[in-house]
PDB file of C-alpha atoms in Angstrom:
ATOM      1  CA  MET A   1     -35.327 -46.528  -7.315  1.00 38.00           C
ATOM      2  CA  LYS A   2     -32.049 -44.673  -7.680  1.00 36.00           C
ATOM      3  CA  ARG A   3     -33.288 -41.629  -6.016  1.00 36.00           C
ATOM      4  CA  ARG A   4     -34.415 -43.780  -3.097  1.00 39.00           C
ATOM      5  CA  TRP A   5     -30.900 -45.235  -2.722  1.00 39.00           C
ATOM      6  CA  ILE A   6     -29.262 -41.800  -3.001  1.00 38.00           C
ATOM      7  CA  ALA A   7     -31.518 -40.450  -0.428  1.00 40.00           C
ATOM      8  CA  ALA A   8     -30.777 -43.397   2.028  1.00 41.00           C
ATOM      9  CA  MET A   9     -27.078 -42.795   1.540  1.00 40.00           C
ATOM     10  CA  ALA A  10     -27.340 -39.166   2.362  1.00 40.00           C
ATOM     11  CA  LEU A  11     -29.491 -40.095   5.349  1.00 39.00           C
ATOM     12  CA  ALA A  12     -26.902 -42.224   6.629  1.00 40.00           C
ATOM     13  CA  GLY A  13     -24.293 -39.579   6.304  1.00 40.00           C
ATOM     14  CA  GLN A  14     -26.702 -37.008   8.009  1.00 37.00           C
ATOM     15  CA  LEU A  15     -27.459 -39.306  11.018  1.00 37.00           C
ATOM     16  CA  PHE A  16     -24.038 -40.219  11.877  1.00 37.00           C
ATOM     17  CA  ALA A  17     -22.972 -36.555  11.584  1.00 34.00           C
ATOM     18  CA  LEU A  18     -25.008 -36.285  14.739  1.00 32.00           C
ATOM     19  CA  PRO A  19     -24.166 -38.232  18.042  1.00 31.00           C
ATOM     20  CA  ALA A  20     -26.267 -41.645  16.503  1.00 31.00           C
ATOM     21  CA  HIS A  21     -27.892 -47.731  15.856  1.00 31.00           C
ATOM     22  CA  ALA A  22     -28.677 -56.439  17.741  1.00 67.00           C
ATOM     23  CA  TRP A  23     -26.901 -57.779  15.631  1.00 89.00           C
ATOM     24  CA  ASP A  24     -26.436 -61.677  15.223  1.00 95.00           C
ATOM     25  CA  GLU A  25     -23.383 -63.336  16.987  1.00 96.00           C
ATOM     26  CA  PHE A  26     -21.121 -62.342  14.118  1.00 97.00           C
ATOM     27  CA  GLY A  27     -22.205 -58.778  14.278  1.00 97.00           C
ATOM     28  CA  HIS A  28     -21.579 -58.389  18.044  1.00 98.00           C
ATOM     29  CA  GLN A  29     -18.142 -60.051  17.672  1.00 98.00           C
ATOM     30  CA  VAL A  30     -17.097 -57.635  14.876  1.00 98.00           C
ATOM     31  CA  ILE A  31     -18.072 -54.642  17.066  1.00 98.00           C
ATOM     32  CA  ALA A  32     -16.138 -56.033  20.131  1.00 98.00           C
ATOM     33  CA  ARG A  33     -13.237 -57.013  17.809  1.00 98.00           C
ATOM     34  CA  ILE A  34     -13.116 -53.246  16.620  1.00 98.00           C
ATOM     35  CA  ALA A  35     -13.415 -51.892  20.239  1.00 98.00           C
ATOM     36  CA  TRP A  36     -10.403 -54.194  21.387  1.00 98.00           C
ATOM     37  CA  GLU A  37      -8.387 -52.748  18.579  1.00 98.00           C
ATOM     38  CA  ASN A  38      -9.105 -49.202  19.576  1.00 98.00           C
ATOM     39  CA  MET A  39      -8.758 -49.749  23.542  1.00 98.00           C
ATOM     40  CA  SER A  40      -5.764 -48.619  25.621  1.00 97.00           C
ATOM     41  CA  PRO A  41      -3.391 -51.631  26.739  1.00 97.00           C
ATOM     42  CA  GLN A  42      -4.761 -50.623  30.334  1.00 97.00           C
ATOM     43  CA  ALA A  43      -8.345 -51.079  29.376  1.00 98.00           C
ATOM     44  CA  ARG A  44      -7.755 -54.171  27.636  1.00 98.00           C
ATOM     45  CA  ALA A  45      -5.797 -55.762  30.616  1.00 97.00           C
ATOM     46  CA  ALA A  46      -8.554 -54.571  33.109  1.00 97.00           C
ATOM     47  CA  ALA A  47     -11.449 -56.092  30.915  1.00 98.00           C
ATOM     48  CA  ALA A  48      -9.715 -59.435  30.370  1.00 97.00           C
ATOM     49  CA  ALA A  49      -8.835 -59.681  34.134  1.00 97.00           C
ATOM     50  CA  LEU A  50     -12.447 -58.734  35.171  1.00 98.00           C
ATOM     51  CA  LEU A  51     -14.028 -61.307  32.692  1.00 98.00           C
ATOM     52  CA  SER A  52     -11.933 -64.069  34.144  1.00 97.00           C
ATOM     53  CA  ASN A  53     -13.749 -63.884  37.292  1.00 97.00           C
ATOM     54  CA  ALA A  54     -17.120 -64.733  35.586  1.00 98.00           C
ATOM     55  CA  PRO A  55     -19.353 -67.240  37.749  1.00 97.00           C
ATOM     56  CA  GLU A  56     -19.006 -70.901  37.319  1.00 95.00           C
ATOM     57  CA  GLY A  57     -21.753 -72.245  35.353  1.00 95.00           C
ATOM     58  CA  SER A  58     -22.646 -68.954  33.804  1.00 97.00           C
ATOM     59  CA  GLY A  59     -21.236 -69.991  30.374  1.00 97.00           C
ATOM     60  CA  LEU A  60     -19.117 -66.795  30.392  1.00 98.00           C
ATOM     61  CA  ARG A  61     -16.008 -68.335  31.921  1.00 94.00           C
ATOM     62  CA  GLU A  62     -16.283 -71.179  29.644  1.00 94.00           C
ATOM     63  CA  MET A  63     -15.812 -68.840  26.649  1.00 97.00           C
ATOM     64  CA  PHE A  64     -12.041 -68.409  27.451  1.00 96.00           C
ATOM     65  CA  PRO A  65     -10.142 -70.387  24.912  1.00 94.00           C
ATOM     66  CA  ALA A  66      -7.875 -73.241  25.700  1.00 92.00           C
ATOM     67  CA  ARG A  67      -5.353 -72.509  22.987  1.00 92.00           C
ATOM     68  CA  GLY A  68      -3.427 -69.875  21.469  1.00 93.00           C
ATOM     69  CA  THR A  69      -0.824 -67.167  22.992  1.00 95.00           C
ATOM     70  CA  ASP A  70      -1.948 -65.307  26.224  1.00 95.00           C
ATOM     71  CA  ALA A  71      -2.519 -62.017  24.040  1.00 96.00           C
ATOM     72  CA  ALA A  72      -4.785 -63.920  21.469  1.00 96.00           C
ATOM     73  CA  ARG A  73      -6.669 -65.863  24.204  1.00 96.00           C
ATOM     74  CA  ARG A  74      -7.631 -62.722  26.089  1.00 97.00           C
ATOM     75  CA  ARG A  75      -8.666 -61.056  22.924  1.00 98.00           C
ATOM     76  CA  THR A  76     -10.733 -63.934  21.792  1.00 97.00           C
ATOM     77  CA  PHE A  77     -12.412 -64.118  25.305  1.00 98.00           C
ATOM     78  CA  PHE A  78     -13.336 -60.507  25.132  1.00 98.00           C
ATOM     79  CA  VAL A  79     -14.946 -60.841  21.658  1.00 98.00           C
ATOM     80  CA  GLU A  80     -16.696 -63.935  22.524  1.00 98.00           C
ATOM     81  CA  ALA A  81     -18.066 -62.327  25.742  1.00 98.00           C
ATOM     82  CA  SER A  82     -19.993 -59.753  23.730  1.00 98.00           C
ATOM     83  CA  THR A  83     -22.215 -62.656  22.697  1.00 98.00           C
ATOM     84  CA  TRP A  84     -22.945 -64.001  26.044  1.00 98.00           C
ATOM     85  CA  PRO A  85     -26.256 -62.194  26.854  1.00 98.00           C
ATOM     86  CA  ASP A  86     -27.710 -63.844  23.794  1.00 97.00           C
ATOM     87  CA  VAL A  87     -26.116 -67.124  24.683  1.00 97.00           C
ATOM     88  CA  VAL A  88     -28.022 -67.203  28.132  1.00 98.00           C
ATOM     89  CA  ARG A  89     -31.209 -67.076  26.267  1.00 96.00           C
ATOM     90  CA  SER A  90     -31.203 -70.709  25.593  1.00 95.00           C
ATOM     91  CA  ASP A  91     -33.943 -72.931  26.894  1.00 96.00           C
ATOM     92  CA  ARG A  92     -31.616 -75.945  26.978  1.00 95.00           C
ATOM     93  CA  PHE A  93     -30.062 -74.649  30.292  1.00 96.00           C
ATOM     94  CA  PRO A  94     -33.188 -73.244  32.174  1.00 97.00           C
ATOM     95  CA  GLU A  95     -31.415 -72.504  35.574  1.00 97.00           C
ATOM     96  CA  ARG A  96     -28.673 -70.366  33.814  1.00 97.00           C
ATOM     97  CA  ARG A  97     -31.471 -68.667  31.785  1.00 97.00           C
ATOM     98  CA  SER A  98     -33.413 -67.873  34.947  1.00 97.00           C
ATOM     99  CA  LEU A  99     -30.405 -66.528  36.603  1.00 97.00           C
ATOM    100  CA  TYR A 100     -28.957 -64.322  33.824  1.00 98.00           C
ATOM    101  CA  HIS A 101     -31.123 -63.560  30.893  1.00 98.00           C
ATOM    102  CA  ARG A 102     -33.023 -60.287  30.945  1.00 97.00           C
ATOM    103  CA  SER A 103     -35.027 -59.685  27.780  1.00 97.00           C
ATOM    104  CA  ASN A 104     -35.979 -56.251  28.505  1.00 97.00           C
ATOM    105  CA  TRP A 105     -32.397 -55.081  28.889  1.00 98.00           C
ATOM    106  CA  HIS A 106     -31.802 -55.390  25.052  1.00 98.00           C
ATOM    107  CA  TYR A 107     -33.983 -52.575  23.767  1.00 98.00           C
ATOM    108  CA  VAL A 108     -35.922 -49.300  24.502  1.00 98.00           C
ATOM    109  CA  ASN A 109     -39.254 -48.698  22.686  1.00 97.00           C
ATOM    110  CA  PHE A 110     -39.841 -45.325  21.432  1.00 98.00           C
ATOM    111  CA  PHE A 111     -43.110 -45.321  19.674  1.00 98.00           C
ATOM    112  CA  PHE A 112     -43.989 -43.676  16.397  1.00 98.00           C
ATOM    113  CA  GLU A 113     -46.786 -44.112  13.611  1.00 98.00           C
ATOM    114  CA  GLU A 114     -47.084 -43.185  10.011  1.00 96.00           C
ATOM    115  CA  THR A 115     -49.263 -40.391   9.017  1.00 96.00           C
ATOM    116  CA  PRO A 116     -49.807 -38.607   5.562  1.00 95.00           C
ATOM    117  CA  GLN A 117     -47.660 -35.809   6.751  1.00 95.00           C
ATOM    118  CA  GLY A 118     -44.978 -38.233   7.688  1.00 95.00           C
ATOM    119  CA  PRO A 119     -43.775 -40.209  10.857  1.00 97.00           C
ATOM    120  CA  ARG A 120     -45.260 -38.831  14.249  1.00 98.00           C
ATOM    121  CA  ASP A 121     -43.991 -39.648  17.553  1.00 98.00           C
ATOM    122  CA  ARG A 122     -46.420 -41.144  20.201  1.00 97.00           C
ATOM    123  CA  PRO A 123     -45.462 -39.713  23.393  1.00 96.00           C
ATOM    124  CA  ASP A 124     -48.756 -41.264  25.008  1.00 97.00           C
ATOM    125  CA  LEU A 125     -46.930 -44.554  24.612  1.00 98.00           C
ATOM    126  CA  ARG A 126     -43.703 -44.675  26.776  1.00 96.00           C
ATOM    127  CA  PRO A 127     -40.776 -46.988  26.875  1.00 97.00           C
ATOM    128  CA  ASP A 128     -40.558 -49.672  29.879  1.00 97.00           C
ATOM    129  CA  THR A 129     -38.585 -48.146  32.760  1.00 97.00           C
ATOM    130  CA  VAL A 130     -36.001 -50.833  32.415  1.00 98.00           C
ATOM    131  CA  ASN A 131     -34.507 -50.727  29.064  1.00 98.00           C
ATOM    132  CA  VAL A 132     -31.198 -50.676  27.287  1.00 98.00           C
ATOM    133  CA  VAL A 133     -30.448 -47.000  27.839  1.00 98.00           C
ATOM    134  CA  GLU A 134     -31.259 -47.029  31.556  1.00 98.00           C
ATOM    135  CA  ARG A 135     -29.255 -50.270  31.982  1.00 98.00           C
ATOM    136  CA  LEU A 136     -26.349 -49.132  30.366  1.00 98.00           C
ATOM    137  CA  GLY A 137     -25.971 -46.286  32.868  1.00 97.00           C
ATOM    138  CA  VAL A 138     -26.464 -48.639  35.796  1.00 98.00           C
ATOM    139  CA  LEU A 139     -23.969 -51.059  34.346  1.00 98.00           C
ATOM    140  CA  GLN A 140     -21.364 -48.559  33.931  1.00 97.00           C
ATOM    141  CA  ARG A 141     -21.577 -47.653  37.547  1.00 97.00           C
ATOM    142  CA  TRP A 142     -21.953 -51.431  38.604  1.00 98.00           C
ATOM    143  CA  VAL A 143     -18.939 -52.467  36.684  1.00 98.00           C
ATOM    144  CA  VAL A 144     -16.446 -50.317  38.662  1.00 96.00           C
ATOM    145  CA  ASP A 145     -18.178 -50.617  42.113  1.00 97.00           C
ATOM    146  CA  LEU A 146     -15.622 -52.593  44.153  1.00 96.00           C
ATOM    147  CA  ASP A 147     -18.268 -53.283  46.634  1.00 97.00           C
ATOM    148  CA  ARG A 148     -19.768 -55.672  44.180  1.00 97.00           C
ATOM    149  CA  PRO A 149     -18.438 -59.209  44.022  1.00 98.00           C
ATOM    150  CA  SER A 150     -15.946 -59.448  41.023  1.00 97.00           C
ATOM    151  CA  ALA A 151     -18.204 -62.325  39.479  1.00 98.00           C
ATOM    152  CA  GLN A 152     -20.987 -59.871  39.215  1.00 98.00           C
ATOM    153  CA  ARG A 153     -18.879 -57.148  37.749  1.00 98.00           C
ATOM    154  CA  ALA A 154     -17.695 -59.669  35.232  1.00 98.00           C
ATOM    155  CA  THR A 155     -21.204 -60.343  33.964  1.00 98.00           C
ATOM    156  CA  ASP A 156     -21.873 -56.499  34.168  1.00 98.00           C
ATOM    157  CA  LEU A 157     -19.048 -56.052  31.795  1.00 98.00           C
ATOM    158  CA  ALA A 158     -20.126 -58.621  29.181  1.00 98.00           C
ATOM    159  CA  TRP A 159     -23.678 -56.877  29.233  1.00 98.00           C
ATOM    160  CA  ILE A 160     -22.038 -53.637  28.495  1.00 98.00           C
ATOM    161  CA  LEU A 161     -20.104 -55.216  25.482  1.00 98.00           C
ATOM    162  CA  HIS A 162     -23.517 -56.599  24.224  1.00 98.00           C
ATOM    163  CA  LEU A 163     -25.793 -53.595  24.852  1.00 98.00           C
ATOM    164  CA  VAL A 164     -23.615 -51.031  23.298  1.00 98.00           C
ATOM    165  CA  GLY A 165     -23.903 -53.099  20.128  1.00 98.00           C
ATOM    166  CA  ASP A 166     -27.666 -53.538  20.410  1.00 98.00           C
ATOM    167  CA  LEU A 167     -28.183 -49.978  20.882  1.00 97.00           C
ATOM    168  CA  HIS A 168     -26.511 -49.225  17.393  1.00 97.00           C
ATOM    169  CA  GLN A 169     -29.241 -51.594  15.698  1.00 98.00           C
ATOM    170  CA  PRO A 170     -31.931 -49.135  14.713  1.00 98.00           C
ATOM    171  CA  LEU A 171     -34.849 -51.602  15.622  1.00 98.00           C
ATOM    172  CA  HIS A 172     -33.643 -51.888  18.996  1.00 98.00           C
ATOM    173  CA  SER A 173     -34.839 -48.463  19.751  1.00 98.00           C
ATOM    174  CA  VAL A 174     -38.377 -48.332  18.121  1.00 98.00           C
ATOM    175  CA  ALA A 175     -41.838 -49.869  17.982  1.00 98.00           C
ATOM    176  CA  ARG A 176     -43.952 -48.613  14.998  1.00 98.00           C
ATOM    177  CA  VAL A 177     -47.546 -48.314  15.886  1.00 98.00           C
ATOM    178  CA  THR A 178     -50.227 -49.251  13.205  1.00 97.00           C
ATOM    179  CA  ALA A 179     -53.964 -50.133  13.098  1.00 96.00           C
ATOM    180  CA  THR A 180     -53.181 -53.802  13.568  1.00 96.00           C
ATOM    181  CA  GLU A 181     -50.307 -53.212  16.003  1.00 97.00           C
ATOM    182  CA  PRO A 182     -51.635 -50.407  18.369  1.00 97.00           C
ATOM    183  CA  ARG A 183     -48.998 -51.457  20.939  1.00 96.00           C
ATOM    184  CA  GLY A 184     -46.193 -51.309  18.421  1.00 98.00           C
ATOM    185  CA  ASP A 185     -44.514 -53.873  16.280  1.00 98.00           C
ATOM    186  CA  GLN A 186     -41.902 -55.157  18.913  1.00 97.00           C
ATOM    187  CA  GLY A 187     -38.851 -53.326  17.004  1.00 97.00           C
ATOM    188  CA  GLY A 188     -39.913 -55.003  13.585  1.00 97.00           C
ATOM    189  CA  ASN A 189     -40.424 -58.500  15.109  1.00 97.00           C
ATOM    190  CA  LEU A 190     -44.076 -58.357  13.984  1.00 97.00           C
ATOM    191  CA  PHE A 191     -43.137 -57.122  10.315  1.00 97.00           C
ATOM    192  CA  ARG A 192     -42.844 -60.318   8.267  1.00 96.00           C
ATOM    193  CA  LEU A 193     -40.932 -60.187   5.019  1.00 96.00           C
ATOM    194  CA  ASP A 194     -40.705 -63.266   3.041  1.00 88.00           C
ATOM    195  CA  GLY A 195     -42.530 -65.741   5.461  1.00 78.00           C
ATOM    196  CA  ARG A 196     -39.144 -66.903   6.912  1.00 82.00           C
ATOM    197  CA  SER A 197     -37.797 -63.816   8.310  1.00 93.00           C
ATOM    198  CA  THR A 198     -38.828 -60.661  10.055  1.00 97.00           C
ATOM    199  CA  LEU A 199     -37.673 -56.977   9.474  1.00 98.00           C
ATOM    200  CA  HIS A 200     -35.798 -57.186  12.723  1.00 97.00           C
ATOM    201  CA  SER A 201     -33.756 -60.456  12.015  1.00 96.00           C
ATOM    202  CA  TYR A 202     -33.048 -58.882   8.544  1.00 97.00           C
ATOM    203  CA  TRP A 203     -31.240 -56.017  10.224  1.00 97.00           C
ATOM    204  CA  ASP A 204     -29.712 -58.131  12.858  1.00 97.00           C
ATOM    205  CA  GLY A 205     -27.906 -59.962  10.079  1.00 96.00           C
ATOM    206  CA  ALA A 206     -26.757 -57.044   7.826  1.00 97.00           C
ATOM    207  CA  VAL A 207     -23.183 -57.395   8.537  1.00 97.00           C
ATOM    208  CA  THR A 208     -23.061 -60.912   8.170  1.00 96.00           C
ATOM    209  CA  ARG A 209     -24.824 -60.830   4.714  1.00 96.00           C
ATOM    210  CA  ALA A 210     -22.491 -58.047   3.620  1.00 96.00           C
ATOM    211  CA  TYR A 211     -19.235 -59.819   4.455  1.00 97.00           C
ATOM    212  CA  PRO A 212     -19.649 -63.594   4.263  1.00 96.00           C
ATOM    213  CA  ALA A 213     -17.038 -65.983   5.400  1.00 97.00           C
ATOM    214  CA  ARG A 214     -14.696 -67.272   2.702  1.00 97.00           C
ATOM    215  CA  PRO A 215     -14.193 -71.040   1.996  1.00 97.00           C
ATOM    216  CA  GLY A 216     -12.370 -72.585   4.769  1.00 97.00           C
ATOM    217  CA  GLU A 217     -11.929 -69.478   6.642  1.00 97.00           C
ATOM    218  CA  ALA A 218     -11.911 -69.813  10.472  1.00 95.00           C
ATOM    219  CA  GLU A 219     -14.486 -68.053  12.613  1.00 94.00           C
ATOM    220  CA  HIS A 220     -12.040 -65.718  14.338  1.00 94.00           C
ATOM    221  CA  ALA A 221     -10.237 -65.051  11.143  1.00 97.00           C
ATOM    222  CA  HIS A 222     -13.508 -64.004   9.574  1.00 98.00           C
ATOM    223  CA  VAL A 223     -14.145 -61.663  12.541  1.00 98.00           C
ATOM    224  CA  ASP A 224     -10.715 -60.128  12.310  1.00 98.00           C
ATOM    225  CA  ARG A 225     -10.838 -59.522   8.634  1.00 98.00           C
ATOM    226  CA  VAL A 226     -14.289 -57.736   8.639  1.00 98.00           C
ATOM    227  CA  ALA A 227     -13.353 -55.768  11.651  1.00 98.00           C
ATOM    228  CA  ARG A 228     -10.200 -54.447   9.787  1.00 98.00           C
ATOM    229  CA  ALA A 229     -12.256 -53.681   6.684  1.00 98.00           C
ATOM    230  CA  LEU A 230     -14.837 -51.879   8.469  1.00 98.00           C
ATOM    231  CA  MET A 231     -12.287 -49.760  10.190  1.00 98.00           C
ATOM    232  CA  GLU A 232     -10.543 -48.780   6.904  1.00 98.00           C
ATOM    233  CA  ARG A 233     -13.831 -47.982   5.205  1.00 97.00           C
ATOM    234  CA  HIS A 234     -14.881 -45.872   8.387  1.00 98.00           C
ATOM    235  CA  PRO A 235     -11.812 -44.628  10.167  1.00 98.00           C
ATOM    236  CA  ARG A 236     -11.860 -43.591  13.674  1.00 97.00           C
ATOM    237  CA  SER A 237     -10.516 -40.108  12.451  1.00 96.00           C
ATOM    238  CA  GLY A 238     -13.758 -39.739  10.463  1.00 96.00           C
ATOM    239  CA  PHE A 239     -15.771 -39.326  13.545  1.00 96.00           C
ATOM    240  CA  THR A 240     -15.975 -36.229  15.715  1.00 94.00           C
ATOM    241  CA  GLU A 241     -15.125 -36.230  19.347  1.00 91.00           C
ATOM    242  CA  ALA A 242     -18.782 -35.351  20.156  1.00 90.00           C
ATOM    243  CA  GLN A 243     -19.936 -38.475  18.282  1.00 91.00           C
ATOM    244  CA  LEU A 244     -17.417 -40.613  20.242  1.00 91.00           C
ATOM    245  CA  ALA A 245     -18.457 -39.466  23.642  1.00 86.00           C
ATOM    246  CA  GLN A 246     -19.072 -41.944  26.235  1.00 81.00           C
ATOM    247  CA  GLY A 247     -22.459 -42.515  27.741  1.00 85.00           C
ATOM    248  CA  ALA A 248     -24.844 -40.488  25.354  1.00 93.00           C
ATOM    249  CA  TYR A 249     -26.990 -43.426  25.530  1.00 97.00           C
ATOM    250  CA  GLU A 250     -30.406 -41.941  24.863  1.00 96.00           C
ATOM    251  CA  ALA A 251     -28.871 -39.834  22.157  1.00 96.00           C
ATOM    252  CA  TRP A 252     -27.608 -42.935  20.363  1.00 97.00           C
ATOM    253  CA  ALA A 253     -31.089 -44.518  20.875  1.00 97.00           C
ATOM    254  CA  ARG A 254     -32.882 -41.609  19.394  1.00 97.00           C
ATOM    255  CA  ALA A 255     -30.658 -41.406  16.293  1.00 96.00           C
ATOM    256  CA  GLY A 256     -31.582 -45.102  15.771  1.00 97.00           C
ATOM    257  CA  LEU A 257     -35.312 -44.017  16.067  1.00 97.00           C
ATOM    258  CA  GLU A 258     -34.705 -41.433  13.400  1.00 97.00           C
ATOM    259  CA  THR A 259     -33.006 -43.965  11.163  1.00 97.00           C
ATOM    260  CA  ALA A 260     -36.049 -46.244  11.619  1.00 97.00           C
ATOM    261  CA  LYS A 261     -38.576 -43.500  10.595  1.00 97.00           C
ATOM    262  CA  ALA A 262     -36.652 -42.360   7.558  1.00 95.00           C
ATOM    263  CA  GLN A 263     -35.351 -45.823   6.128  1.00 96.00           C
ATOM    264  CA  VAL A 264     -35.843 -48.947   8.014  1.00 98.00           C
ATOM    265  CA  TYR A 265     -39.499 -49.431   7.136  1.00 98.00           C
ATOM    266  CA  ASP A 266     -38.959 -48.423   3.587  1.00 97.00           C
ATOM    267  CA  THR A 267     -39.645 -52.220   2.176  1.00 97.00           C
ATOM    268  CA  PRO A 268     -43.054 -53.736   1.604  1.00 96.00           C
ATOM    269  CA  ARG A 269     -44.278 -56.594   4.013  1.00 96.00           C
ATOM    270  CA  GLY A 270     -44.367 -60.190   2.747  1.00 95.00           C
ATOM    271  CA  GLN A 271     -41.508 -59.955   0.235  1.00 95.00           C
ATOM    272  CA  GLU A 272     -37.900 -60.026   0.067  1.00 95.00           C
ATOM    273  CA  PRO A 273     -36.212 -56.527   0.077  1.00 96.00           C
ATOM    274  CA  ASP A 274     -35.144 -55.288  -3.206  1.00 97.00           C
ATOM    275  CA  ALA A 275     -31.493 -54.319  -4.289  1.00 97.00           C
ATOM    276  CA  ALA A 276     -31.831 -50.609  -3.336  1.00 98.00           C
ATOM    277  CA  TYR A 277     -33.033 -51.390   0.052  1.00 98.00           C
ATOM    278  CA  ARG A 278     -30.426 -54.122   0.694  1.00 97.00           C
ATOM    279  CA  GLU A 279     -27.684 -51.631  -0.361  1.00 98.00           C
ATOM    280  CA  ALA A 280     -29.034 -48.888   1.878  1.00 97.00           C
ATOM    281  CA  THR A 281     -29.204 -51.320   4.801  1.00 98.00           C
ATOM    282  CA  ARG A 282     -25.638 -52.451   4.254  1.00 97.00           C
ATOM    283  CA  ALA A 283     -24.377 -48.935   4.262  1.00 97.00           C
ATOM    284  CA  THR A 284     -26.134 -47.816   7.302  1.00 97.00           C
ATOM    285  CA  ALA A 285     -25.489 -51.170   9.210  1.00 97.00           C
ATOM    286  CA  GLU A 286     -21.870 -51.220   8.536  1.00 97.00           C
ATOM    287  CA  THR A 287     -21.331 -47.582   9.578  1.00 97.00           C
ATOM    288  CA  ALA A 288     -23.352 -48.109  12.669  1.00 97.00           C
ATOM    289  CA  ALA A 289     -21.324 -51.343  13.698  1.00 98.00           C
ATOM    290  CA  THR A 290     -18.061 -49.576  13.265  1.00 98.00           C
ATOM    291  CA  LEU A 291     -19.198 -46.553  15.174  1.00 98.00           C
ATOM    292  CA  ALA A 292     -20.441 -48.896  18.125  1.00 98.00           C
ATOM    293  CA  GLY A 293     -17.020 -50.418  18.255  1.00 98.00           C
ATOM    294  CA  TYR A 294     -15.278 -46.935  18.617  1.00 98.00           C
ATOM    295  CA  ARG A 295     -17.882 -45.888  21.161  1.00 98.00           C
ATOM    296  CA  LEU A 296     -17.447 -49.007  23.110  1.00 98.00           C
ATOM    297  CA  ALA A 297     -13.704 -48.526  23.206  1.00 97.00           C
ATOM    298  CA  ARG A 298     -14.072 -45.036  24.477  1.00 96.00           C
ATOM    299  CA  LEU A 299     -16.531 -46.158  27.087  1.00 97.00           C
ATOM    300  CA  LEU A 300     -14.134 -48.951  28.341  1.00 97.00           C
ATOM    301  CA  ASP A 301     -10.896 -46.765  28.225  1.00 96.00           C
ATOM    302  CA  ARG A 302     -12.719 -44.000  30.534  1.00 95.00           C
ATOM    303  CA  THR A 303     -14.440 -46.558  32.629  1.00 96.00           C
ATOM    304  CA  LEU A 304     -11.880 -49.373  33.328  1.00 96.00           C
ATOM    305  CA  ALA A 305      -8.618 -47.305  32.613  1.00 88.00           C
ATOM    306  CA  GLY A 306      -9.883 -44.009  33.906  1.00 74.00           C
ATOM    307  CA  ARG A 307      -8.606 -42.173  30.743  1.00 55.00           C
TER     308      ARG A 307
END
């Protein structure tokens, strides 16, 4: 058990020494809050201004808070906007869902299978043409295309905020092939743990489980506290320029693939993960979320502020 925990910690360090990993609502907000803290004033102003042009009825403009200082409202709007692509999944608003929800934008499936010799890629099974890696490249061009209506560019930006986070959750990059899942396990969504959750949802909630809210703590105070804690544990100076490079989307996704091969599936089906697995998940997930925030900041600085 101890050896597996140590191996997982070493693995996390190795993966993030390379260019490398959706989270639930809270996880996305923490990533966006880290990004905001590390963006230039010019990029912050440009992002807030662009988001304010969101289409009526999209649910995005409605995220702008009614109270607080101007600076706090802009920051909160940016953080909330990172959750919008999940908000529009709701069946309660079918017209909005039809207009804005795009399920295949959230992930890319790199297929692999387990063999006696170790994990083996399955290049005969290819990712869909439209996927998170491809979409981020398109959205990065769209968001600065002044021929596009500003309302569309606002939703483009919200998608970028969200998808950079998605790309750092390892199970958004993989589909494991088994005898009973010959077309893959849909990023761990077919991998049941204790009957109530899946492997995918377990990883989605990793940051939330590690940093629960304190009694009486307001939502955004909770987000701010955890974002600060992650930046203290994993300062930006601890990552190389190569790791922070903007737009290396496929490299980020393939690092998630390697994490999934080596660590993510190291827990049995049908039961709650043990303490060693829980700790390994926490360590990898918090590093991934922090790095996602730094990378998002770099991307928006270069894209929106031309730095």
